[in-house]
Every structure is written in structure tokens, then in C-alpha cells.
N, CA, C and O of each residue as an XYZ file, in Angstrom:
312
protein
N     -51.240     36.268     -6.777
C     -50.510     35.014     -6.885
C     -50.451     34.637     -8.363
O     -51.455     34.696     -9.073
N     -49.277     34.256     -8.806
C     -49.118     33.873    -10.203
C     -49.771     32.515    -10.460
O     -49.989     31.724     -9.543
N     -50.072     32.273    -11.726
C     -50.662     30.984    -12.098
C     -49.723     29.833    -11.745
O     -50.168     28.777    -11.297
N     -48.437     30.040    -11.948
C     -47.464     29.000    -11.643
C     -47.444     28.679    -10.150
O     -47.412     27.513     -9.759
N     -47.462     29.719     -9.324
C     -47.475     29.522     -7.870
C     -48.755     28.811     -7.434
O     -48.716     27.903     -6.603
N     -49.883     29.226     -7.998
C     -51.162     28.600     -7.657
C     -51.159     27.124     -8.049
O     -51.659     26.279     -7.307
N     -50.599     26.822     -9.206
C     -50.526     25.431     -9.649
C     -49.615     24.620     -8.731
O     -49.939     23.485     -8.381
N     -48.484     25.193     -8.342
C     -47.555     24.506     -7.440
C     -48.221     24.211     -6.105
O     -48.091     23.108     -5.573
N     -48.928     25.188     -5.567
C     -49.609     24.994     -4.286
C     -50.678     23.920     -4.404
O     -50.837     23.091     -3.508
N     -51.398     23.936     -5.497
C     -52.421     22.919     -5.723
C     -51.812     21.513     -5.767
O     -52.339     20.577     -5.164
N     -50.706     21.383     -6.484
C     -50.033     20.084     -6.561
C     -49.509     19.631     -5.202
O     -49.642     18.465     -4.831
N     -48.919     20.560     -4.471
C     -48.392     20.234     -3.141
C     -49.507     19.800     -2.206
O     -49.342     18.855     -1.435
N     -50.641     20.486     -2.272
C     -51.764     20.130     -1.407
C     -52.294     18.725     -1.683
O     -52.893     18.103     -0.807
N     -52.077     18.236     -2.877
C     -52.554     16.899     -3.249
C     -51.537     15.799     -2.946
O     -51.878     14.617     -2.999
N     -50.292     16.170     -2.627
C     -49.234     15.184     -2.391
C     -49.366     14.536     -1.020
O     -49.739     15.188     -0.044
N     -49.059     13.256     -0.960
C     -49.004     12.619      0.357
C     -47.761     13.090      1.119
O     -46.779     13.526      0.520
N     -47.823     12.994      2.445
C     -46.711     13.452      3.284
C     -45.397     12.761      2.939
O     -44.328     13.359      3.058
N     -45.474     11.516      2.516
C     -44.241     10.791      2.191
C     -43.495     11.449      1.028
O     -42.265     11.500      1.025
N     -44.235     11.945      0.051
C     -43.589     12.633     -1.073
C     -43.073     14.010     -0.644
O     -42.000     14.435     -1.072
N     -43.833     14.696      0.195
C     -43.399     15.998      0.683
C     -42.114     15.886      1.490
O     -41.257     16.769      1.437
N     -41.986     14.799      2.236
C     -40.781     14.597      3.045
C     -39.530     14.501      2.170
O     -38.427     14.794      2.633
N     -39.690     14.100      0.933
C     -38.556     14.019      0.010
C     -38.264     15.381     -0.628
O     -37.112     15.685     -0.939
N     -39.281     16.183     -0.820
C     -39.134     17.452     -1.538
C     -38.681     18.589     -0.630
O     -37.830     19.389     -1.020
N     -39.230     18.669      0.557
C     -38.973     19.805      1.445
C     -37.485     19.996      1.764
O     -36.999     21.123      1.680
N     -36.742     18.940      2.128
C     -35.311     19.166      2.399
C     -34.561     19.758      1.208
O     -33.669     20.588      1.383
N     -34.921     19.332      0.005
C     -34.269     19.868     -1.191
C     -34.598     21.347     -1.357
O     -33.717     22.141     -1.686
N     -35.854     21.726     -1.133
C     -36.238     23.138     -1.229
C     -35.509     23.977     -0.184
O     -35.060     25.087     -0.470
N     -35.397     23.449      1.005
C     -34.687     24.181      2.063
C     -33.224     24.361      1.712
O     -32.658     25.433      1.928
N     -32.609     23.325      1.174
C     -31.192     23.433      0.801
C     -31.008     24.446     -0.326
O     -30.037     25.202     -0.329
N     -31.923     24.463     -1.267
C     -31.834     25.444     -2.360
C     -31.925     26.864     -1.819
O     -31.183     27.746     -2.252
N     -32.840     27.090     -0.865
C     -32.983     28.413     -0.264
C     -31.729     28.794      0.515
O     -31.254     29.927      0.433
N     -31.202     27.836      1.270
C     -29.998     28.112      2.056
C     -28.830     28.435      1.123
O     -28.045     29.343      1.395
N     -28.721     27.692      0.029
C     -27.650     27.936     -0.938
C     -27.802     29.328     -1.558
O     -26.819     30.052     -1.718
N     -29.021     29.691     -1.900
C     -29.260     31.022     -2.472
C     -28.884     32.111     -1.473
O     -28.307     33.131     -1.849
N     -29.207     31.896     -0.211
C     -28.866     32.875      0.826
C     -27.351     32.996      0.974
O     -26.815     34.099      1.082
N     -26.662     31.847      0.979
C     -25.193     31.876      1.094
C     -24.578     32.603     -0.096
O     -23.668     33.414      0.071
N     -25.075     32.312     -1.297
C     -24.531     32.955     -2.496
C     -24.796     34.456     -2.484
O     -23.940     35.241     -2.892
N     -25.970     34.858     -2.021
C     -26.284     36.284     -1.936
C     -25.353     36.972     -0.943
O     -24.835     38.055     -1.215
N     -25.146     36.342      0.197
C     -24.249     36.897      1.210
C     -22.840     37.047      0.639
O     -22.211     38.092      0.797
N     -22.353     36.012     -0.017
C     -21.002     36.064     -0.582
C     -20.896     37.148     -1.648
O     -19.885     37.845     -1.733
N     -21.933     37.288     -2.454
C     -21.913     38.303     -3.515
C     -21.923     39.705     -2.917
O     -21.176     40.578     -3.360
N     -22.761     39.920     -1.919
C     -22.807     41.234     -1.266
C     -21.457     41.559     -0.641
O     -20.944     42.669     -0.782
N     -20.896     40.585      0.043
C     -19.597     40.797      0.676
C     -18.534     41.131     -0.370
O     -17.697     42.008     -0.155
N     -18.572     40.436     -1.490
C     -17.611     40.681     -2.569
C     -17.785     42.094     -3.144
O     -16.805     42.806     -3.362
N     -19.018     42.483     -3.383
C     -19.291     43.812     -3.934
C     -18.817     44.896     -2.972
O     -18.189     45.874     -3.378
N     -19.126     44.709     -1.699
C     -18.721     45.700     -0.710
C     -17.202     45.788     -0.624
O     -16.638     46.881     -0.570
N     -16.551     44.643     -0.610
C     -15.093     44.634     -0.520
C     -14.461     45.345     -1.711
O     -13.476     46.066     -1.553
N     -15.019     45.146     -2.892
C     -14.463     45.746     -4.098
C     -14.772     47.238     -4.208
O     -14.015     47.990     -4.821
N     -15.885     47.659     -3.615
C     -16.341     49.037     -3.803
C     -16.371     49.850     -2.525
O     -17.043     50.879     -2.455
N     -15.656     49.398     -1.524
C     -15.696     50.063     -0.224
C     -15.356     51.546     -0.334
O     -15.952     52.369      0.361
N     -14.427     51.888     -1.178
C     -14.017     53.286     -1.296
C     -15.103     54.160     -1.924
O     -15.068     55.381     -1.775
N     -16.076     53.549     -2.631
C     -17.145     54.306     -3.284
C     -18.392     54.453     -2.412
O     -19.351     55.114     -2.809
N     -18.383     53.843     -1.233
C     -19.544     53.895     -0.358
C     -19.537     55.153      0.489
O     -18.480     55.733      0.736
N     -20.727     55.584      0.942
C     -20.775     56.741      1.838
C     -19.975     56.469      3.107
O     -19.837     55.319      3.524
N     -19.457     57.512      3.711
C     -18.623     57.369      4.904
C     -19.374     56.706      6.051
O     -18.766     56.009      6.863
N     -20.691     56.912      6.129
C     -21.469     56.345      7.229
C     -22.075     54.987      6.905
O     -22.890     54.482      7.677
N     -21.696     54.385      5.781
C     -22.237     53.082      5.399
C     -21.725     52.001      6.338
O     -20.518     51.837      6.519
N     -22.647     51.276      6.925
C     -22.309     50.219      7.877
C     -22.567     48.869      7.195
O     -23.673     48.334      7.262
N     -21.545     48.332      6.548
C     -21.748     47.099      5.787
C     -22.075     45.924      6.679
O     -22.790     45.018      6.250
N     -21.585     45.904      7.896
C     -21.920     44.807      8.800
C     -23.413     44.817      9.128
O     -24.042     43.760      9.187
N     -23.974     45.995      9.340
C     -25.409     46.108      9.607
C     -26.206     45.681      8.373
O     -27.203     44.967      8.487
N     -25.765     46.117      7.205
C     -26.436     45.736      5.970
C     -26.413     44.220      5.777
O     -27.426     43.620      5.417
N     -25.255     43.603      6.018
C     -25.151     42.158      5.886
C     -26.051     41.443      6.894
O     -26.677     40.435      6.565
N     -26.113     41.953      8.096
C     -26.977     41.354      9.121
C     -28.440     41.431      8.700
O     -29.196     40.482      8.908
N     -28.838     42.541      8.117
C     -30.215     42.678      7.649
C     -30.519     41.655      6.560
O     -31.597     41.060      6.555
N     -29.591     41.445      5.648
C     -29.781     40.457      4.590
C     -29.849     39.057      5.196
O     -30.689     38.247      4.804
N     -28.964     38.774      6.151
C     -28.996     37.465      6.814
C     -30.344     37.222      7.479
O     -30.925     36.147      7.334
N     -30.840     38.214      8.206
C     -32.117     38.068      8.895
C     -33.259     37.864      7.916
O     -34.150     37.050      8.159
N     -33.240     38.595      6.815
C     -34.277     38.453      5.804
C     -34.258     37.051      5.209
O     -35.300     36.411      5.068
N     -33.075     36.585      4.865
C     -32.964     35.254      4.287
C     -33.362     34.174      5.293
O     -34.018     33.197      4.930
N     -32.969     34.345      6.542
C     -33.331     33.383      7.583
C     -34.844     33.351      7.745
O     -35.432     32.277      7.872
N     -35.473     34.510      7.742
C     -36.914     34.587      7.881
C     -37.597     33.845      6.726
O     -38.548     33.095      6.942
N     -37.117     34.054      5.526
C     -37.684     33.352      4.360
C     -37.472     31.840      4.494
O     -38.377     31.050      4.222
N     -36.292     31.458      4.908
C     -35.961     30.032      5.072
C     -36.848     29.380      6.137
O     -37.346     28.273      5.937
N     -37.044     30.062      7.259
C     -37.861     29.520      8.343
C     -39.320     29.382      7.925
O     -40.024     28.506      8.427
N     -39.778     30.223      7.024
C     -41.172     30.168      6.601
C     -41.434     29.116      5.529
O     -42.577     28.941      5.106
N     -40.402     28.417      5.086
C     -40.595     27.318      4.144
C     -41.281     26.132      4.803
O     -42.142     25.495      4.196
N     -40.912     25.836      6.017
C     -41.398     24.642      6.697
C     -42.549     24.948      7.537
O     -43.092     24.055      8.189
């Protein structure tokens, strides 16, 4: 664990629930936004480079895997 992460966890552990209630929704929205941007970027890259991909490349499966990974990370925030 990095020093920054350890410090953040320490600060969060000391916060009252009322302050956490203000911070958590913002963190969740940031994660959701990052996931949406990653999805859009992957889709854009695939669309632009489809002809350079292997014939058996399943971009829908790849996108689903990224979605599931991001959802899992998002769900573990709360």
C-alpha cells in the first residue's frame, strides 16, 4: 500500500459519517465517469483499427470484460 493510500484511509477512518456521505457519491461518480470514458475510448480504438485486429478478435466480448471489471471496481467502492 502506498503512503498516499494509507494516509487517505487513515483520514477516512477518522471522518464522521456525515462527511463521508458527502464524499462517497462524488467518488462513485468519478469512477463511473472514468469507466464510461474508458469504454468510449476502447470502442473508438476498435472502430478505427478494426481492420488491423486478428480475424478471431471478439470486440463485444472484450468490451463486456472491461464493463464487468469496471462495474466490479465501482461496486467495491461502497
